[in-house]
Amino acid sequence: MRFVRDVTQDTVSDAVFARYLLFEREFVDTAARLAGAAVREAPGAAALAGHARTLHALVTDQYAYFSRALETTGVPEVGPRAQEQASVLTEQVLDAADALGYPAIVTCMYAAESLYENWCRTADRSPSARTEVADWVHLHTVEPFTAQVRFLEAEIDALEILPETAEDLVKVFGRVLEAEIGFHEAAYAE
């Protein structure tokens, strides 16, 4: 992804990063809805507690981070094409959750969060000179974020599903990754 490359090389423009922050703050609402649905559908106490922690982090720490960062960068103007492109991710994850329930919820969340963890580890090796970019990258390389990724991984491993559902979830995972690419590309649209 161009966004990943630009963040890793510390060449992401202020305008692109500000648009990304706006889209991501909006997506935090979607992620919170997914986490809330996961709380409702959690198959046991450990899953319930894990998803509750995620929900709490989303509506407190993460939303606050993006709001503070947007105060620093300024809230950008976003055109309808960029907004529409960014919203595909929300549509994908909510549709998957509606169609396949809890297994799709954890699959969608894991697809997105493991993507961030993997590339932010690389970007964190040579942090950005800009505080808001460096902080954003670092946030995805430490706990509680990394613990959340491990939790989601364990939830996926524990799923008791039919082979055909497993095939559907592999497709969901791929569609989420494709939507993530489009989501990040939307930050470049004027």
JSON list of C-alpha atoms in Angstrom, two decimals:
[
{"chain": "A", "resi": 1, "resn": "MET", "atom": "CA", "xyz": [0.00, 0.00, 0.00]},
{"chain": "A", "resi": 2, "resn": "ARG", "atom": "CA", "xyz": [1.23, 3.45, -0.84]},
{"chain": "A", "resi": 3, "resn": "PHE", "atom": "CA", "xyz": [0.14, 4.72, 2.59]},
{"chain": "A", "resi": 4, "resn": "VAL", "atom": "CA", "xyz": [2.23, 2.06, 4.34]},
{"chain": "A", "resi": 5, "resn": "ARG", "atom": "CA", "xyz": [5.24, 2.86, 2.19]},
{"chain": "A", "resi": 6, "resn": "ASP", "atom": "CA", "xyz": [4.87, 6.59, 2.79]},
{"chain": "A", "resi": 7, "resn": "VAL", "atom": "CA", "xyz": [4.48, 6.22, 6.55]},
{"chain": "A", "resi": 8, "resn": "THR", "atom": "CA", "xyz": [7.40, 3.78, 6.76]},
{"chain": "A", "resi": 9, "resn": "GLN", "atom": "CA", "xyz": [9.63, 6.12, 4.74]},
{"chain": "A", "resi": 10, "resn": "ASP", "atom": "CA", "xyz": [8.30, 9.19, 6.60]},
{"chain": "A", "resi": 11, "resn": "THR", "atom": "CA", "xyz": [7.15, 10.76, 3.34]},
{"chain": "A", "resi": 12, "resn": "VAL", "atom": "CA", "xyz": [3.41, 10.79, 3.98]},
{"chain": "A", "resi": 13, "resn": "SER", "atom": "CA", "xyz": [2.15, 14.31, 3.39]},
{"chain": "A", "resi": 14, "resn": "ASP", "atom": "CA", "xyz": [0.39, 16.23, 6.14]},
{"chain": "A", "resi": 15, "resn": "ALA", "atom": "CA", "xyz": [-2.77, 16.44, 4.03]},
{"chain": "A", "resi": 16, "resn": "VAL", "atom": "CA", "xyz": [-2.87, 12.69, 3.36]},
{"chain": "A", "resi": 17, "resn": "PHE", "atom": "CA", "xyz": [-2.21, 11.85, 7.00]},
{"chain": "A", "resi": 18, "resn": "ALA", "atom": "CA", "xyz": [-4.92, 14.27, 8.16]},
{"chain": "A", "resi": 19, "resn": "ARG", "atom": "CA", "xyz": [-7.45, 12.69, 5.78]},
{"chain": "A", "resi": 20, "resn": "TYR", "atom": "CA", "xyz": [-6.43, 9.25, 7.01]},
{"chain": "A", "resi": 21, "resn": "LEU", "atom": "CA", "xyz": [-6.91, 10.35, 10.64]},
{"chain": "A", "resi": 22, "resn": "LEU", "atom": "CA", "xyz": [-10.39, 11.60, 9.84]},
{"chain": "A", "resi": 23, "resn": "PHE", "atom": "CA", "xyz": [-11.36, 8.37, 8.08]},
{"chain": "A", "resi": 24, "resn": "GLU", "atom": "CA", "xyz": [-9.89, 6.30, 10.89]},
{"chain": "A", "resi": 25, "resn": "ARG", "atom": "CA", "xyz": [-11.69, 8.24, 13.60]},
{"chain": "A", "resi": 26, "resn": "GLU", "atom": "CA", "xyz": [-14.93, 7.62, 11.70]},
{"chain": "A", "resi": 27, "resn": "PHE", "atom": "CA", "xyz": [-14.07, 3.92, 11.39]},
{"chain": "A", "resi": 28, "resn": "VAL", "atom": "CA", "xyz": [-13.52, 3.68, 15.14]},
{"chain": "A", "resi": 29, "resn": "ASP", "atom": "CA", "xyz": [-17.32, 3.99, 15.40]},
{"chain": "A", "resi": 30, "resn": "THR", "atom": "CA", "xyz": [-17.69, 0.95, 13.14]},
{"chain": "A", "resi": 31, "resn": "ALA", "atom": "CA", "xyz": [-15.05, -0.99, 15.06]},
{"chain": "A", "resi": 32, "resn": "ALA", "atom": "CA", "xyz": [-16.85, -0.17, 18.31]},
{"chain": "A", "resi": 33, "resn": "ARG", "atom": "CA", "xyz": [-20.09, -1.50, 16.85]},
{"chain": "A", "resi": 34, "resn": "LEU", "atom": "CA", "xyz": [-18.30, -4.71, 15.83]},
{"chain": "A", "resi": 35, "resn": "ALA", "atom": "CA", "xyz": [-16.75, -5.04, 19.28]},
{"chain": "A", "resi": 36, "resn": "GLY", "atom": "CA", "xyz": [-20.16, -4.48, 20.85]},
{"chain": "A", "resi": 37, "resn": "ALA", "atom": "CA", "xyz": [-21.66, -7.21, 18.68]},
{"chain": "A", "resi": 38, "resn": "ALA", "atom": "CA", "xyz": [-18.76, -9.46, 19.67]},
{"chain": "A", "resi": 39, "resn": "VAL", "atom": "CA", "xyz": [-19.50, -8.78, 23.34]},
{"chain": "A", "resi": 40, "resn": "ARG", "atom": "CA", "xyz": [-23.10, -9.81, 22.72]},
{"chain": "A", "resi": 41, "resn": "GLU", "atom": "CA", "xyz": [-22.14, -12.97, 20.83]},
{"chain": "A", "resi": 42, "resn": "ALA", "atom": "CA", "xyz": [-19.07, -13.95, 22.89]},
{"chain": "A", "resi": 43, "resn": "PRO", "atom": "CA", "xyz": [-19.00, -17.71, 23.41]},
{"chain": "A", "resi": 44, "resn": "GLY", "atom": "CA", "xyz": [-17.61, -17.54, 26.96]},
{"chain": "A", "resi": 45, "resn": "ALA", "atom": "CA", "xyz": [-16.36, -15.37, 29.79]},
{"chain": "A", "resi": 46, "resn": "ALA", "atom": "CA", "xyz": [-12.82, -14.94, 28.42]},
{"chain": "A", "resi": 47, "resn": "ALA", "atom": "CA", "xyz": [-14.14, -13.84, 25.04]},
{"chain": "A", "resi": 48, "resn": "LEU", "atom": "CA", "xyz": [-16.64, -11.52, 26.70]},
{"chain": "A", "resi": 49, "resn": "ALA", "atom": "CA", "xyz": [-13.88, -9.87, 28.75]},
{"chain": "A", "resi": 50, "resn": "GLY", "atom": "CA", "xyz": [-11.55, -9.58, 25.75]},
{"chain": "A", "resi": 51, "resn": "HIS", "atom": "CA", "xyz": [-14.13, -7.92, 23.53]},
{"chain": "A", "resi": 52, "resn": "ALA", "atom": "CA", "xyz": [-15.25, -5.65, 26.37]},
{"chain": "A", "resi": 53, "resn": "ARG", "atom": "CA", "xyz": [-11.63, -4.44, 26.77]},
{"chain": "A", "resi": 54, "resn": "THR", "atom": "CA", "xyz": [-11.48, -3.80, 23.02]},
{"chain": "A", "resi": 55, "resn": "LEU", "atom": "CA", "xyz": [-14.75, -1.88, 23.07]},
{"chain": "A", "resi": 56, "resn": "HIS", "atom": "CA", "xyz": [-13.55, 0.23, 26.00]},
{"chain": "A", "resi": 57, "resn": "ALA", "atom": "CA", "xyz": [-10.24, 1.02, 24.28]},
{"chain": "A", "resi": 58, "resn": "LEU", "atom": "CA", "xyz": [-12.00, 2.02, 21.07]},
{"chain": "A", "resi": 59, "resn": "VAL", "atom": "CA", "xyz": [-14.49, 4.43, 22.64]},
{"chain": "A", "resi": 60, "resn": "THR", "atom": "CA", "xyz": [-11.94, 5.96, 25.02]},
{"chain": "A", "resi": 61, "resn": "ASP", "atom": "CA", "xyz": [-8.24, 5.80, 24.13]},
{"chain": "A", "resi": 62, "resn": "GLN", "atom": "CA", "xyz": [-8.44, 5.35, 20.37]},
{"chain": "A", "resi": 63, "resn": "TYR", "atom": "CA", "xyz": [-11.19, 7.88, 19.72]},
{"chain": "A", "resi": 64, "resn": "ALA", "atom": "CA", "xyz": [-9.39, 10.37, 21.97]},
{"chain": "A", "resi": 65, "resn": "TYR", "atom": "CA", "xyz": [-6.09, 9.78, 20.17]},
{"chain": "A", "resi": 66, "resn": "PHE", "atom": "CA", "xyz": [-7.59, 10.48, 16.74]},
{"chain": "A", "resi": 67, "resn": "SER", "atom": "CA", "xyz": [-9.43, 13.54, 18.02]},
{"chain": "A", "resi": 68, "resn": "ARG", "atom": "CA", "xyz": [-6.21, 14.97, 19.54]},
{"chain": "A", "resi": 69, "resn": "ALA", "atom": "CA", "xyz": [-4.25, 14.19, 16.41]},
{"chain": "A", "resi": 70, "resn": "LEU", "atom": "CA", "xyz": [-6.83, 15.97, 14.26]},
{"chain": "A", "resi": 71, "resn": "GLU", "atom": "CA", "xyz": [-6.54, 19.00, 16.51]},
{"chain": "A", "resi": 72, "resn": "THR", "atom": "CA", "xyz": [-2.83, 19.03, 15.65]},
{"chain": "A", "resi": 73, "resn": "THR", "atom": "CA", "xyz": [-3.19, 18.39, 11.91]},
{"chain": "A", "resi": 74, "resn": "GLY", "atom": "CA", "xyz": [-6.47, 20.22, 11.42]},
{"chain": "A", "resi": 75, "resn": "VAL", "atom": "CA", "xyz": [-9.65, 18.57, 10.19]},
{"chain": "A", "resi": 76, "resn": "PRO", "atom": "CA", "xyz": [-9.27, 18.25, 6.43]},
{"chain": "A", "resi": 77, "resn": "GLU", "atom": "CA", "xyz": [-11.87, 18.75, 3.77]},
{"chain": "A", "resi": 78, "resn": "VAL", "atom": "CA", "xyz": [-12.79, 15.48, 2.14]},
{"chain": "A", "resi": 79, "resn": "GLY", "atom": "CA", "xyz": [-14.49, 15.06, -1.19]},
{"chain": "A", "resi": 80, "resn": "PRO", "atom": "CA", "xyz": [-17.41, 12.70, -1.77]},
{"chain": "A", "resi": 81, "resn": "ARG", "atom": "CA", "xyz": [-15.31, 10.27, -3.85]},
{"chain": "A", "resi": 82, "resn": "ALA", "atom": "CA", "xyz": [-12.76, 9.87, -1.07]},
{"chain": "A", "resi": 83, "resn": "GLN", "atom": "CA", "xyz": [-15.48, 9.49, 1.56]},
{"chain": "A", "resi": 84, "resn": "GLU", "atom": "CA", "xyz": [-17.26, 6.87, -0.52]},
{"chain": "A", "resi": 85, "resn": "GLN", "atom": "CA", "xyz": [-14.03, 4.94, -1.08]},
{"chain": "A", "resi": 86, "resn": "ALA", "atom": "CA", "xyz": [-13.20, 4.98, 2.64]},
{"chain": "A", "resi": 87, "resn": "SER", "atom": "CA", "xyz": [-16.70, 3.81, 3.58]},
{"chain": "A", "resi": 88, "resn": "VAL", "atom": "CA", "xyz": [-16.32, 0.52, 1.67]},
{"chain": "A", "resi": 89, "resn": "LEU", "atom": "CA", "xyz": [-14.43, -0.93, 4.65]},
{"chain": "A", "resi": 90, "resn": "THR", "atom": "CA", "xyz": [-17.36, -0.21, 6.95]},
{"chain": "A", "resi": 91, "resn": "GLU", "atom": "CA", "xyz": [-19.78, -1.79, 4.49]},
{"chain": "A", "resi": 92, "resn": "GLN", "atom": "CA", "xyz": [-17.60, -4.89, 4.12]},
{"chain": "A", "resi": 93, "resn": "VAL", "atom": "CA", "xyz": [-17.20, -5.60, 7.83]},
{"chain": "A", "resi": 94, "resn": "LEU", "atom": "CA", "xyz": [-20.80, -4.88, 8.77]},
{"chain": "A", "resi": 95, "resn": "ASP", "atom": "CA", "xyz": [-22.13, -7.01, 5.89]},
{"chain": "A", "resi": 96, "resn": "ALA", "atom": "CA", "xyz": [-19.84, -9.89, 6.88]},
{"chain": "A", "resi": 97, "resn": "ALA", "atom": "CA", "xyz": [-20.90, -9.61, 10.52]},
{"chain": "A", "resi": 98, "resn": "ASP", "atom": "CA", "xyz": [-24.58, -9.61, 9.54]},
{"chain": "A", "resi": 99, "resn": "ALA", "atom": "CA", "xyz": [-24.14, -12.63, 7.26]},
{"chain": "A", "resi": 100, "resn": "LEU", "atom": "CA", "xyz": [-21.85, -14.83, 9.37]},
{"chain": "A", "resi": 101, "resn": "GLY", "atom": "CA", "xyz": [-22.10, -13.52, 12.94]},
{"chain": "A", "resi": 102, "resn": "TYR", "atom": "CA", "xyz": [-19.40, -13.94, 15.56]},
{"chain": "A", "resi": 103, "resn": "PRO", "atom": "CA", "xyz": [-16.93, -15.89, 13.36]},
{"chain": "A", "resi": 104, "resn": "ALA", "atom": "CA", "xyz": [-16.98, -13.09, 10.79]},
{"chain": "A", "resi": 105, "resn": "ILE", "atom": "CA", "xyz": [-16.69, -10.39, 13.44]},
{"chain": "A", "resi": 106, "resn": "VAL", "atom": "CA", "xyz": [-13.47, -11.83, 14.85]},
{"chain": "A", "resi": 107, "resn": "THR", "atom": "CA", "xyz": [-12.18, -12.53, 11.34]},
{"chain": "A", "resi": 108, "resn": "CYS", "atom": "CA", "xyz": [-12.78, -8.94, 10.23]},
{"chain": "A", "resi": 109, "resn": "MET", "atom": "CA", "xyz": [-11.23, -7.52, 13.36]},
{"chain": "A", "resi": 110, "resn": "TYR", "atom": "CA", "xyz": [-8.21, -9.81, 13.13]},
{"chain": "A", "resi": 111, "resn": "ALA", "atom": "CA", "xyz": [-7.66, -9.05, 9.43]},
{"chain": "A", "resi": 112, "resn": "ALA", "atom": "CA", "xyz": [-7.55, -5.32, 10.10]},
{"chain": "A", "resi": 113, "resn": "GLU", "atom": "CA", "xyz": [-5.61, -5.38, 13.36]},
{"chain": "A", "resi": 114, "resn": "SER", "atom": "CA", "xyz": [-2.97, -7.90, 12.28]},
{"chain": "A", "resi": 115, "resn": "LEU", "atom": "CA", "xyz": [-2.36, -5.82, 9.15]},
{"chain": "A", "resi": 116, "resn": "TYR", "atom": "CA", "xyz": [-1.68, -2.75, 11.30]},
{"chain": "A", "resi": 117, "resn": "GLU", "atom": "CA", "xyz": [0.50, -4.63, 13.74]},
{"chain": "A", "resi": 118, "resn": "ASN", "atom": "CA", "xyz": [2.66, -6.12, 11.01]},
{"chain": "A", "resi": 119, "resn": "TRP", "atom": "CA", "xyz": [3.42, -3.02, 9.06]},
{"chain": "A", "resi": 120, "resn": "CYS", "atom": "CA", "xyz": [3.66, -0.70, 12.06]},
{"chain": "A", "resi": 121, "resn": "ARG", "atom": "CA", "xyz": [6.40, -2.92, 13.50]},
{"chain": "A", "resi": 122, "resn": "THR", "atom": "CA", "xyz": [8.44, -2.18, 10.40]},
{"chain": "A", "resi": 123, "resn": "ALA", "atom": "CA", "xyz": [7.63, 1.53, 10.43]},
{"chain": "A", "resi": 124, "resn": "ASP", "atom": "CA", "xyz": [8.45, 1.79, 14.15]},
{"chain": "A", "resi": 125, "resn": "ARG", "atom": "CA", "xyz": [12.08, 0.77, 13.50]},
{"chain": "A", "resi": 126, "resn": "SER", "atom": "CA", "xyz": [12.75, 4.22, 12.09]},
{"chain": "A", "resi": 127, "resn": "PRO", "atom": "CA", "xyz": [10.11, 6.49, 13.64]},
{"chain": "A", "resi": 128, "resn": "SER", "atom": "CA", "xyz": [8.76, 9.52, 11.87]},
{"chain": "A", "resi": 129, "resn": "ALA", "atom": "CA", "xyz": [10.11, 12.94, 12.77]},
{"chain": "A", "resi": 130, "resn": "ARG", "atom": "CA", "xyz": [6.48, 14.04, 13.18]},
{"chain": "A", "resi": 131, "resn": "THR", "atom": "CA", "xyz": [5.07, 13.25, 16.59]},
{"chain": "A", "resi": 132, "resn": "GLU", "atom": "CA", "xyz": [1.53, 12.45, 15.47]},
{"chain": "A", "resi": 133, "resn": "VAL", "atom": "CA", "xyz": [2.77, 9.94, 12.86]},
{"chain": "A", "resi": 134, "resn": "ALA", "atom": "CA", "xyz": [5.33, 8.34, 15.19]},
{"chain": "A", "resi": 135, "resn": "ASP", "atom": "CA", "xyz": [2.77, 8.09, 18.00]},
{"chain": "A", "resi": 136, "resn": "TRP", "atom": "CA", "xyz": [0.19, 6.53, 15.71]},
{"chain": "A", "resi": 137, "resn": "VAL", "atom": "CA", "xyz": [2.68, 3.90, 14.50]},
{"chain": "A", "resi": 138, "resn": "HIS", "atom": "CA", "xyz": [3.94, 3.16, 18.00]},
{"chain": "A", "resi": 139, "resn": "LEU", "atom": "CA", "xyz": [0.38, 2.74, 19.31]},
{"chain": "A", "resi": 140, "resn": "HIS", "atom": "CA", "xyz": [0.07, -0.34, 17.07]},
{"chain": "A", "resi": 141, "resn": "THR", "atom": "CA", "xyz": [3.27, -2.01, 18.29]},
{"chain": "A", "resi": 142, "resn": "VAL", "atom": "CA", "xyz": [2.68, -2.15, 22.06]},
{"chain": "A", "resi": 143, "resn": "GLU", "atom": "CA", "xyz": [0.08, -3.36, 24.51]},
{"chain": "A", "resi": 144, "resn": "PRO", "atom": "CA", "xyz": [-2.82, -3.14, 24.78]},
{"chain": "A", "resi": 145, "resn": "PHE", "atom": "CA", "xyz": [-3.01, -3.23, 20.98]},
{"chain": "A", "resi": 146, "resn": "THR", "atom": "CA", "xyz": [-0.72, -6.24, 20.52]},
{"chain": "A", "resi": 147, "resn": "ALA", "atom": "CA", "xyz": [-2.56, -8.13, 23.27]},
{"chain": "A", "resi": 148, "resn": "GLN", "atom": "CA", "xyz": [-5.79, -7.49, 21.39]},
{"chain": "A", "resi": 149, "resn": "VAL", "atom": "CA", "xyz": [-4.31, -8.98, 18.22]},
{"chain": "A", "resi": 150, "resn": "ARG", "atom": "CA", "xyz": [-3.20, -12.11, 20.12]},
{"chain": "A", "resi": 151, "resn": "PHE", "atom": "CA", "xyz": [-6.67, -12.34, 21.68]},
{"chain": "A", "resi": 152, "resn": "LEU", "atom": "CA", "xyz": [-8.36, -12.19, 18.25]},
{"chain": "A", "resi": 153, "resn": "GLU", "atom": "CA", "xyz": [-5.94, -14.76, 16.90]},
{"chain": "A", "resi": 154, "resn": "ALA", "atom": "CA", "xyz": [-6.85, -17.12, 19.76]},
{"chain": "A", "resi": 155, "resn": "GLU", "atom": "CA", "xyz": [-10.57, -16.52, 19.19]},
{"chain": "A", "resi": 156, "resn": "ILE", "atom": "CA", "xyz": [-10.21, -17.47, 15.53]},
{"chain": "A", "resi": 157, "resn": "ASP", "atom": "CA", "xyz": [-8.25, -20.60, 16.44]},
{"chain": "A", "resi": 158, "resn": "ALA", "atom": "CA", "xyz": [-11.00, -21.57, 18.91]},
{"chain": "A", "resi": 159, "resn": "LEU", "atom": "CA", "xyz": [-13.87, -21.24, 16.43]},
{"chain": "A", "resi": 160, "resn": "GLU", "atom": "CA", "xyz": [-15.87, -24.39, 15.96]},
{"chain": "A", "resi": 161, "resn": "ILE", "atom": "CA", "xyz": [-17.14, -24.04, 12.43]},
{"chain": "A", "resi": 162, "resn": "LEU", "atom": "CA", "xyz": [-18.04, -26.14, 9.44]},
{"chain": "A", "resi": 163, "resn": "PRO", "atom": "CA", "xyz": [-15.56, -26.41, 6.53]},
{"chain": "A", "resi": 164, "resn": "GLU", "atom": "CA", "xyz": [-17.81, -24.35, 4.27]},
{"chain": "A", "resi": 165, "resn": "THR", "atom": "CA", "xyz": [-17.94, -21.58, 6.89]},
{"chain": "A", "resi": 166, "resn": "ALA", "atom": "CA", "xyz": [-14.15, -21.67, 7.08]},
{"chain": "A", "resi": 167, "resn": "GLU", "atom": "CA", "xyz": [-14.04, -21.12, 3.31]},
{"chain": "A", "resi": 168, "resn": "ASP", "atom": "CA", "xyz": [-16.43, -18.18, 3.65]},
{"chain": "A", "resi": 169, "resn": "LEU", "atom": "CA", "xyz": [-14.24, -16.68, 6.39]},
{"chain": "A", "resi": 170, "resn": "VAL", "atom": "CA", "xyz": [-11.12, -16.95, 4.22]},
{"chain": "A", "resi": 171, "resn": "LYS", "atom": "CA", "xyz": [-13.01, -14.91, 1.61]},
{"chain": "A", "resi": 172, "resn": "VAL", "atom": "CA", "xyz": [-14.09, -12.41, 4.27]},
{"chain": "A", "resi": 173, "resn": "PHE", "atom": "CA", "xyz": [-10.47, -12.03, 5.39]},
{"chain": "A", "resi": 174, "resn": "GLY", "atom": "CA", "xyz": [-9.38, -11.30, 1.81]},
{"chain": "A", "resi": 175, "resn": "ARG", "atom": "CA", "xyz": [-12.20, -8.82, 1.22]},
{"chain": "A", "resi": 176, "resn": "VAL", "atom": "CA", "xyz": [-11.32, -6.96, 4.42]},
{"chain": "A", "resi": 177, "resn": "LEU", "atom": "CA", "xyz": [-7.69, -6.68, 3.35]},
{"chain": "A", "resi": 178, "resn": "GLU", "atom": "CA", "xyz": [-8.78, -5.37, -0.07]},
{"chain": "A", "resi": 179, "resn": "ALA", "atom": "CA", "xyz": [-11.11, -2.88, 1.62]},
{"chain": "A", "resi": 180, "resn": "GLU", "atom": "CA", "xyz": [-8.27, -1.79, 3.93]},
{"chain": "A", "resi": 181, "resn": "ILE", "atom": "CA", "xyz": [-6.13, -1.01, 0.89]},
{"chain": "A", "resi": 182, "resn": "GLY", "atom": "CA", "xyz": [-8.94, 1.05, -0.62]},
{"chain": "A", "resi": 183, "resn": "PHE", "atom": "CA", "xyz": [-9.54, 2.75, 2.74]},
{"chain": "A", "resi": 184, "resn": "HIS", "atom": "CA", "xyz": [-5.92, 3.89, 2.93]},
{"chain": "A", "resi": 185, "resn": "GLU", "atom": "CA", "xyz": [-5.86, 4.88, -0.75]},
{"chain": "A", "resi": 186, "resn": "ALA", "atom": "CA", "xyz": [-8.87, 7.14, -0.09]},
{"chain": "A", "resi": 187, "resn": "ALA", "atom": "CA", "xyz": [-6.59, 9.41, 1.94]},
{"chain": "A", "resi": 188, "resn": "TYR", "atom": "CA", "xyz": [-4.86, 10.37, -1.33]},
{"chain": "A", "resi": 189, "resn": "ALA", "atom": "CA", "xyz": [-8.07, 11.38, -3.07]},
{"chain": "A", "resi": 190, "resn": "GLU", "atom": "CA", "xyz": [-8.72, 15.10, -3.07]}
]
